[in-house]
Amino acid sequence: MSNNIKINVCMGTGGIAAGGDEVMAAFDLELRKAGLEADVEKHCAVHRVGCRGFCARDVLVDVSVDDVRTTYQYIKADMVPRLVEEHIIGGVPVEDWVVGQDYHDFHDRQEKVVLADCGQIDPEDIQAYLDVDGYKGIVKALSEMSPAEVIECVKASGLKGRGGAGFPTGMKWQFCAANKSDRKYVICNADEGDPGAFMDRSVIEGNPHAVIEGMSIAAYAIGAAEGYVYIRAEYPLAVERLHKALSQARAHGFLGKAIHGTSFDFDIKVKLGAGAFVCGEETALIASIEGQRGMPRAKPPFPAAKGLWGKPTVINNVETLANLPFILRKGAEWFASLGSETSKGTKVFALTGKICNTGLIEVPMGIPLKEIIYDIGGGIEGDRLFKAVQTGGPSGGCIPVEHIDLPVDYENLLKVGSMMGSGGMVVLDENDCMVNISKFFLEFTQSESCGKCTPCRIGTKRLLEVLTRITEGKGKKTDIDLLLDMANDIKDTSLCGLGMSAPNPVLSTIKYFRHEYEAHINDKRCPAAVCRSLLTFTVIENLCKGCGMCLRACPAGAITGEKKKPHYIDTSLCVKCGACFDVCKFKSVIKE
Amino acid sequence: MIDLTIDGRDISVPEGTTVLDAARLLNLDIPTLCHDPRLKPYGGCRLCIVELEGVPRPVTACTTPVAGGMVVTTESEQLYRLRRTVIEFLLSDHPNDCMVCQRAGDCTLQELAYFYGLRDNRFWGERRRYDKEDANPFIKREMEKCILCAKCVRVCGEVQAVGAIDLAYRGFNAKVCPPYEKDLDCEFCGQCVAVCPTGALTGKVWEAQGRQKDVKYTETVCPYCGCGCNITLHSVRNRVIRVSSRENTLNEGWLCSKGRFGFEFINKPDRLRTPLIRRRKDGPLEPASWDEALGLISSRFEGIKKEHGPDALGGLSSARCTNEENYAFQKFFRTVIGTNNIDHCARY
Ligand SMILES: Cc1cc2nc3c(=O)[nH]c(=O)nc-3n(C[C@H](O)[C@H](O)[C@H](O)COP(=O)(O)O)c2cc1C
Ligand code: SF4
Ligand code: SF4
Ligand code: SF4
Ligand code: FES
């Protein structure tokens, strides 16, 4: 048996949900049972690691023997004995469980910076971070660079904020640095309220020290001695790892007084958010930290001039901050060499929807949409047709198939009526109804509006009402124009980014899929067969075997038929729940 | 000083002035609902939007500080359209029962609807329903009429420093209420009522007492204390139905609960109208003329002073008197009566 065995168990939230804790415990147990007690610590270490993106395949386990790594997928605790016996003791990998080519395609096409160490190192051990050159960025800044030089370096890198708006980070810092004040603050925005987004959570769960280091670099650059991480309380694992990392960083002298023997003092507090999407907006977030109702206020003044407790404040997104240690360590030129002409570096996306490889990905800015969807994402599930991809979450828009070659960066996404947002990417196929999709996003923004300003408070409600009536077949001929009027006026008059961008899904779906709206309104038909009120369920006689499954499933008693004879659905009784469609094994119930 | 141009006119204003204040110096009329010069800018209603040259979206004049070389437009077709949409949104979630509303004729929302010609509404939809009546004794709170300008919340916190109400819930369901939506239980200064631009907050005492057109306004000074707040009596057919105060007074329009709500005694038949004298021991108090009353007081003062000396007398004055009155009072006691026995109710 080799002397150099390393086992990494994926323990992001996805990994833990799939049974990561049990798998880890099973390894400990099996190794001890096999009489390798001494070796567990010395020669055969089991590590927890953060999410590596391919959550659909969890629990993922790496077994490295003499640095030859084998990755296993879908591992459960009861599979561990065989892994220990055959691979660790016997030296022969268990081929049946090893990941396939698609796993490698998923990873090989990516360009990992922020996620490079996520899933590779133990996020609960500062030594693991130090072993991959962690904290060398802040040490370099402190020992070799003035704050102004740090700002120059970040400016030269071309890094733009990853929290949505894409504002150049170095410039933001420069504004803040220029404001004289007895106190300044750095805030890490880890609110991440978009439905389906888990980029920032994965970074904190997988490599919390990188975020702490990024905040320290920002603090040094602007002259702040205090920082806050505003993180949603629904992220217990991230919060726990963050707290662990903070105390380790303090113990190692990376936080606290006179850091690295300089006059730089810096420490970080954690503030839990109660889960309001709008509290991700920077001024609302600041109000929330101050103990007030989380509502945005007008800018100017910007936080860089008047932020937390009225003091100059830099507020940056988790991913923005996690890029900084690399920029400082590897240099601005290196970072600027990644990405497109106007957008530098990489971007992390949460790839979800009707795509084969659901997960967390990191790609260079400017990568064609097509590569993300087909090469990394593995294409659309089943043999269905790609319809659109929604980027930017509820604030973004739908990009249709004609823009499939679009290079994905800040500028190009805006050009086609969507936006980067924080990096949600939902893939839609022919079975998705675009009116329904825009209704889905409006439901979210409408219920998350803070209510401060009129157009967002009432306007999003009215948009949703009109969308709802269209999906129910009660749309009026004038509704598309009404939606457009409302959407444009809400965009122009809302106070904060939530209201300004809430109409985007409506505008972009009308722009690219107007015919679907028209079908709902004029023909009372949902082309994707999604909007229940517009569907008719019928049994195709010659396919029906008369098994009676549908009859038993129907809650409305709308189905009649004798055993082994074709059944019949009475549309006047049908409540359109779709139960018959779901249960029929012979696909003889159709909806249209 | 900062130089800028508003609607083609040059103006120079001190740094920190808002675009709205600068425009008002030029007598330009920008509609507002959530702005009050006495409160911090809020930017919630979005009516005061204006266009700035070089800025793609309109900005709110009430929150935007002026900047050198700024070129502001306060009226355009697009601005008219956007403001109209905002008002239309508000009216689509409003009871629109102006015919029975206390504020009819004195309501900013009604006035805006009138000027923007909003009879129909493209956006009719669900309306907030708040049936529960607030049982507090002074303030009628009809929150269905509330447009969420938060002026009441801000005046209660910023001016009155009480914080009895705040916004609760989110989005369409956002609502101004006391903690846990209980009945209002506060100082009842009524500043919130004074700033509310709609019929959401009114005084229970003046409910259904008269229409705006019948109201006669009388400027006077509040008699309750020596501060001397300026008040305006609203009367209908010689009956006082309400007290308010103008913003441009020494008290800036702010009043206390007594000044604002404590006027009903004026109309009470049993209120004192003449001096009363008890002519026999254990007898009733009987009406008398001022001459008789003052004569009686002066003769008793003289008698007591002669018999027991001046220190047998003492003067207790009232906080409802002005400084000047209190000064004359103590002077009278010290020099005419000859005693230093002087005190004042405000000491206790
Ligand atoms: C409604 C709304 C929600 C937002 N949510 C987030 C969020 O969850 N995380 C985030 O980093 N930024 C969010 N933002 C953007 C922030 O206001 C801010 O621009 C960002 O944190 C700045 O950091 P950056 O420059 O590093 O991107 C949100 C903005 C709006 C309008
Ligand atoms: S746009 Fe919406 S979320 Fe933003 S301030 Fe207005 S009501 Fe609140
Ligand atoms: S009456 Fe005065 S104290 Fe009471 S809620 Fe209104 S402003 Fe606040
Ligand atoms: S009650 Fe009146 S003052 Fe208070 S928020 Fe509503 S409309 Fe504004
Ligand atoms: S008056 Fe400016 S937003 Fe209301």
Short mmCIF file of C-alpha atoms in Angstrom, two decimals, chain B residues 46-348:
data_model
loop_
_atom_site.label_atom_id
_atom_site.label_comp_id
_atom_site.label_asym_id
_atom_site.label_seq_id
_atom_site.Cartn_x
_atom_site.Cartn_y
_atom_site.Cartn_z
CA ARG B 46 -41.07 59.40 -7.78
CA LEU B 47 -43.26 62.32 -8.89
CA CYS B 48 -40.56 64.95 -8.75
CA ILE B 49 -38.51 63.34 -11.52
CA VAL B 50 -36.61 65.68 -13.81
CA GLU B 51 -34.22 65.17 -16.69
CA LEU B 52 -30.51 65.91 -16.42
CA GLU B 53 -28.47 66.46 -19.54
CA GLY B 54 -26.15 63.50 -20.08
CA VAL B 55 -27.98 61.22 -17.65
CA PRO B 56 -30.01 58.49 -19.36
CA ARG B 57 -32.75 58.08 -16.74
CA PRO B 58 -34.76 60.78 -15.01
CA VAL B 59 -33.68 61.53 -11.42
CA THR B 60 -35.73 62.70 -8.45
CA ALA B 61 -35.30 66.41 -7.86
CA CYS B 62 -35.96 66.10 -4.14
CA THR B 63 -32.95 63.86 -3.50
CA THR B 64 -30.48 65.07 -6.09
CA PRO B 65 -27.98 67.70 -4.98
CA VAL B 66 -27.10 70.35 -7.53
CA ALA B 67 -23.77 70.13 -9.34
CA GLY B 68 -21.87 72.73 -11.30
CA GLY B 69 -22.96 73.01 -14.92
CA MET B 70 -25.99 70.80 -14.42
CA VAL B 71 -28.64 71.27 -17.10
CA VAL B 72 -32.07 70.40 -15.73
CA THR B 73 -35.38 70.02 -17.53
CA THR B 74 -38.47 69.92 -15.32
CA GLU B 75 -41.18 69.61 -17.96
CA SER B 76 -41.23 67.41 -21.05
CA GLU B 77 -43.62 65.07 -22.77
CA GLN B 78 -41.79 62.07 -21.37
CA LEU B 79 -41.79 63.48 -17.83
CA TYR B 80 -45.48 64.22 -18.08
CA ARG B 81 -46.13 60.69 -19.22
CA LEU B 82 -44.04 59.14 -16.45
CA ARG B 83 -45.58 61.28 -13.72
CA ARG B 84 -49.00 60.45 -15.03
CA THR B 85 -48.22 56.75 -14.92
CA VAL B 86 -47.03 57.05 -11.32
CA ILE B 87 -50.24 58.82 -10.26
CA GLU B 88 -52.29 56.30 -12.20
CA PHE B 89 -50.51 53.49 -10.32
CA LEU B 90 -51.37 55.16 -7.02
CA LEU B 91 -55.01 55.61 -7.98
CA SER B 92 -55.25 51.99 -9.12
CA ASP B 93 -54.76 51.02 -5.49
CA HIS B 94 -56.91 53.66 -3.87
CA PRO B 95 -60.53 53.59 -2.68
CA ASN B 96 -61.27 56.67 -4.83
CA ASP B 97 -64.15 57.56 -2.52
CA CYS B 98 -63.45 61.26 -2.58
CA MET B 99 -67.14 62.08 -2.24
CA VAL B 100 -67.13 60.94 1.36
CA CYS B 101 -63.49 61.66 2.19
CA GLN B 102 -62.65 64.23 4.83
CA ARG B 103 -59.73 65.52 2.77
CA ALA B 104 -61.69 66.19 -0.44
CA GLY B 105 -60.68 69.60 -1.65
CA ASP B 106 -57.54 69.57 0.47
CA CYS B 107 -55.82 66.41 -0.81
CA THR B 108 -52.63 66.35 -2.85
CA LEU B 109 -53.53 63.08 -4.54
CA GLN B 110 -56.94 64.35 -5.59
CA GLU B 111 -55.38 67.51 -6.95
CA LEU B 112 -52.84 65.54 -8.99
CA ALA B 113 -55.56 63.28 -10.39
CA TYR B 114 -57.44 66.41 -11.38
CA PHE B 115 -54.53 68.12 -13.10
CA TYR B 116 -53.44 64.96 -14.90
CA GLY B 117 -56.99 64.23 -15.99
CA LEU B 118 -57.11 60.74 -14.55
CA ARG B 119 -60.65 59.50 -14.63
CA ASP B 120 -60.07 56.08 -16.21
CA ASN B 121 -57.29 53.86 -15.10
CA ARG B 122 -55.39 51.44 -17.32
CA PHE B 123 -54.17 49.50 -14.32
CA TRP B 124 -57.21 48.63 -12.21
CA GLY B 125 -56.43 45.55 -10.19
CA GLU B 126 -56.32 44.22 -6.69
CA ARG B 127 -56.64 46.81 -3.92
CA ARG B 128 -55.29 46.58 -0.41
CA ARG B 129 -58.09 45.97 2.08
CA TYR B 130 -57.64 47.04 5.66
CA ASP B 131 -60.91 46.71 7.52
CA LYS B 132 -59.71 46.98 11.08
CA GLU B 133 -60.46 50.31 12.67
CA ASP B 134 -57.87 51.84 14.94
CA ALA B 135 -59.59 52.45 18.27
CA ASN B 136 -57.29 55.22 19.45
CA PRO B 137 -59.18 58.33 20.62
CA PHE B 138 -57.67 60.95 18.28
CA ILE B 139 -56.48 59.79 14.89
CA LYS B 140 -58.58 58.17 12.22
CA ARG B 141 -56.28 55.85 10.25
CA GLU B 142 -57.69 54.69 6.90
CA MET B 143 -54.67 52.90 5.54
CA GLU B 144 -56.34 51.92 2.28
CA LYS B 145 -55.90 55.56 1.31
CA CYS B 146 -52.23 55.57 2.25
CA ILE B 147 -49.80 56.14 -0.59
CA LEU B 148 -46.76 55.10 1.46
CA CYS B 149 -45.01 58.46 1.29
CA ALA B 150 -43.76 57.70 4.81
CA LYS B 151 -44.05 61.34 5.83
CA CYS B 152 -45.89 60.27 8.97
CA VAL B 153 -43.19 57.76 9.84
CA ARG B 154 -40.49 60.33 9.29
CA VAL B 155 -42.14 63.15 11.20
CA CYS B 156 -42.78 60.82 14.12
CA GLY B 157 -39.14 59.76 14.19
CA GLU B 158 -37.23 62.78 12.93
CA VAL B 159 -39.26 65.61 14.46
CA GLN B 160 -41.19 64.11 17.33
CA ALA B 161 -38.52 61.52 18.21
CA VAL B 162 -41.24 59.08 19.21
CA GLY B 163 -41.11 56.41 16.53
CA ALA B 164 -44.62 55.14 17.24
CA ILE B 165 -45.18 53.95 13.67
CA ASP B 166 -43.11 52.44 10.90
CA LEU B 167 -43.43 50.55 7.66
CA ALA B 168 -44.18 46.87 7.95
CA TYR B 169 -44.40 44.14 5.29
CA ARG B 170 -42.99 44.42 1.79
CA GLY B 171 -43.94 45.49 -1.68
CA PHE B 172 -47.62 45.83 -2.44
CA ASN B 173 -48.44 44.84 1.14
CA ALA B 174 -46.18 47.44 2.72
CA LYS B 175 -48.12 49.28 5.35
CA VAL B 176 -47.63 51.97 7.96
CA CYS B 177 -48.57 50.70 11.39
CA PRO B 178 -47.77 50.77 15.08
CA PRO B 179 -45.77 47.81 16.45
CA TYR B 180 -47.54 44.47 15.93
CA GLU B 181 -50.36 46.33 14.19
CA LYS B 182 -51.89 47.22 17.51
CA ASP B 183 -54.00 50.32 17.96
CA LEU B 184 -52.02 53.51 17.96
CA ASP B 185 -50.87 54.38 21.47
CA CYS B 186 -48.55 57.34 21.35
CA GLU B 187 -48.20 61.00 22.27
CA PHE B 188 -51.01 61.93 19.88
CA CYS B 189 -49.22 65.06 18.81
CA GLY B 190 -50.91 64.62 15.44
CA GLN B 191 -47.86 65.76 13.46
CA CYS B 192 -48.45 62.69 11.29
CA VAL B 193 -51.95 63.89 10.54
CA ALA B 194 -50.60 67.30 9.66
CA VAL B 195 -48.15 66.01 7.05
CA CYS B 196 -50.26 63.29 5.45
CA PRO B 197 -50.96 64.30 1.84
CA THR B 198 -54.07 62.14 1.59
CA GLY B 199 -57.12 61.22 3.62
CA ALA B 200 -55.30 58.31 5.24
CA LEU B 201 -54.76 60.21 8.49
CA THR B 202 -57.39 62.61 9.81
CA GLY B 203 -58.55 63.77 13.24
CA LYS B 204 -61.48 61.89 14.69
CA VAL B 205 -62.80 65.13 16.20
CA TRP B 206 -63.15 66.83 12.87
CA GLU B 207 -64.67 63.90 11.02
CA ALA B 208 -67.76 64.95 9.03
CA GLN B 209 -67.83 68.40 10.63
CA GLY B 210 -67.72 70.38 7.42
CA ARG B 211 -66.52 70.54 3.82
CA GLN B 212 -63.41 72.45 2.80
CA LYS B 213 -65.37 75.08 0.88
CA ASP B 214 -67.33 76.08 3.97
CA VAL B 215 -64.31 76.42 6.22
CA LYS B 216 -63.34 79.86 7.50
CA TYR B 217 -59.74 80.20 8.63
CA THR B 218 -58.74 82.36 11.59
CA GLU B 219 -55.09 82.89 12.47
CA THR B 220 -54.44 83.04 16.18
CA VAL B 221 -52.08 81.90 18.92
CA CYS B 222 -52.51 78.72 20.89
CA PRO B 223 -53.62 79.53 24.44
CA TYR B 224 -52.33 76.35 26.04
CA CYS B 225 -48.83 77.39 26.94
CA GLY B 226 -46.31 80.19 26.89
CA CYS B 227 -44.67 78.93 23.69
CA GLY B 228 -47.33 80.71 21.75
CA CYS B 229 -47.52 78.42 18.72
CA ASN B 230 -49.32 79.94 15.79
CA ILE B 231 -52.51 78.12 15.03
CA THR B 232 -55.22 78.35 12.44
CA LEU B 233 -58.77 77.78 13.58
CA HIS B 234 -61.00 76.12 11.03
CA SER B 235 -64.58 77.08 11.64
CA VAL B 236 -67.83 76.32 9.93
CA ARG B 237 -70.83 78.50 10.78
CA ASN B 238 -69.01 79.98 13.73
CA ARG B 239 -68.11 76.62 15.20
CA VAL B 240 -64.45 75.67 15.52
CA ILE B 241 -64.08 72.26 13.89
CA ARG B 242 -60.35 71.87 13.65
CA VAL B 243 -56.99 73.40 14.52
CA SER B 244 -54.00 73.37 12.20
CA SER B 245 -50.80 75.33 11.87
CA ARG B 246 -49.02 76.78 8.86
CA GLU B 247 -45.47 75.71 7.96
CA ASN B 248 -44.17 79.26 7.77
CA THR B 249 -44.73 80.09 11.43
CA LEU B 250 -42.31 80.24 14.33
CA ASN B 251 -43.39 76.74 15.31
CA GLU B 252 -42.98 75.55 11.68
CA GLY B 253 -46.47 74.09 11.72
CA TRP B 254 -45.71 71.63 14.55
CA LEU B 255 -48.18 71.46 17.45
CA CYS B 256 -48.69 69.27 20.50
CA SER B 257 -51.70 67.11 21.21
CA LYS B 258 -53.42 69.80 23.28
CA GLY B 259 -52.99 72.51 20.69
CA ARG B 260 -54.07 70.28 17.86
CA PHE B 261 -56.87 68.25 19.35
CA GLY B 262 -57.87 70.09 22.55
CA PHE B 263 -60.29 72.67 21.20
CA GLU B 264 -63.64 71.05 21.71
CA PHE B 265 -64.27 72.95 24.92
CA ILE B 266 -64.79 76.06 22.82
CA ASN B 267 -68.10 74.71 21.63
CA LYS B 268 -69.19 73.31 25.01
CA PRO B 269 -72.23 75.04 26.63
CA ASP B 270 -70.93 74.48 30.19
CA ARG B 271 -67.61 76.21 29.65
CA LEU B 272 -66.82 79.27 31.85
CA ARG B 273 -67.91 82.53 30.29
CA THR B 274 -68.00 84.90 33.33
CA PRO B 275 -66.22 85.02 36.70
CA LEU B 276 -67.99 83.08 39.46
CA ILE B 277 -68.27 84.23 43.09
CA ARG B 278 -69.29 82.19 46.14
CA ARG B 279 -71.25 84.82 48.04
CA ARG B 280 -72.15 82.74 51.13
CA LYS B 281 -70.15 80.08 52.91
CA ASP B 282 -71.18 76.69 51.44
CA GLY B 283 -73.31 78.49 48.93
CA PRO B 284 -73.13 77.94 45.14
CA LEU B 285 -70.73 79.68 42.74
CA GLU B 286 -72.70 82.43 41.08
CA PRO B 287 -71.95 84.38 37.92
CA ALA B 288 -70.63 87.87 38.46
CA SER B 289 -69.30 90.79 36.42
CA TRP B 290 -65.55 91.35 36.01
CA ASP B 291 -65.88 94.62 37.96
CA GLU B 292 -67.45 92.85 40.88
CA ALA B 293 -64.93 90.03 40.84
CA LEU B 294 -61.87 92.24 40.59
CA GLY B 295 -63.27 94.57 43.26
CA LEU B 296 -63.75 91.61 45.60
CA ILE B 297 -60.20 90.34 44.99
CA SER B 298 -58.59 93.72 45.64
CA SER B 299 -60.55 94.36 48.82
CA ARG B 300 -59.69 90.87 50.19
CA PHE B 301 -56.00 91.36 49.31
CA GLU B 302 -56.05 94.69 51.15
CA GLY B 303 -57.79 93.18 54.17
CA ILE B 304 -55.47 90.19 54.51
CA LYS B 305 -52.38 92.33 54.04
CA LYS B 306 -53.52 94.78 56.72
CA GLU B 307 -54.48 92.13 59.22
CA HIS B 308 -51.70 89.49 58.72
CA GLY B 309 -48.93 91.27 56.80
CA PRO B 310 -47.92 90.82 53.09
CA ASP B 311 -46.31 87.40 53.63
CA ALA B 312 -49.70 85.97 54.37
CA LEU B 313 -50.30 86.27 50.61
CA GLY B 314 -48.69 84.24 47.83
CA GLY B 315 -48.96 84.14 44.06
CA LEU B 316 -49.12 80.95 41.96
CA SER B 317 -48.88 81.63 38.23
CA SER B 318 -49.59 79.50 35.20
CA ALA B 319 -47.57 78.10 32.34
CA ARG B 320 -50.37 79.06 30.03
CA CYS B 321 -49.44 82.75 30.53
CA THR B 322 -46.80 84.37 28.40
CA ASN B 323 -43.43 85.45 29.78
CA GLU B 324 -44.64 89.04 29.87
CA GLU B 325 -47.73 88.13 31.84
CA ASN B 326 -45.70 86.14 34.31
CA TYR B 327 -43.27 89.02 34.64
CA ALA B 328 -46.08 91.47 35.43
CA PHE B 329 -47.56 88.99 37.88
CA GLN B 330 -44.43 88.59 39.98
CA LYS B 331 -43.80 92.35 39.82
CA PHE B 332 -47.28 92.94 41.19
CA PHE B 333 -46.66 90.57 44.08
CA ARG B 334 -43.23 91.90 44.97
CA THR B 335 -43.95 95.60 44.69
CA VAL B 336 -47.71 96.09 45.16
CA ILE B 337 -48.38 93.31 47.68
CA GLY B 338 -44.83 93.29 49.01
CA THR B 339 -44.04 89.58 49.25
CA ASN B 340 -41.59 87.22 47.58
CA ASN B 341 -44.09 84.36 47.83
CA ILE B 342 -44.22 83.66 44.14
CA ASP B 343 -44.38 80.32 42.36
CA HIS B 344 -45.42 78.69 39.14
CA CYS B 345 -47.21 75.51 38.17
CA ALA B 346 -44.42 74.50 35.82
CA ARG B 347 -42.18 73.91 38.83
CA TYR B 348 -44.10 70.79 39.70
#
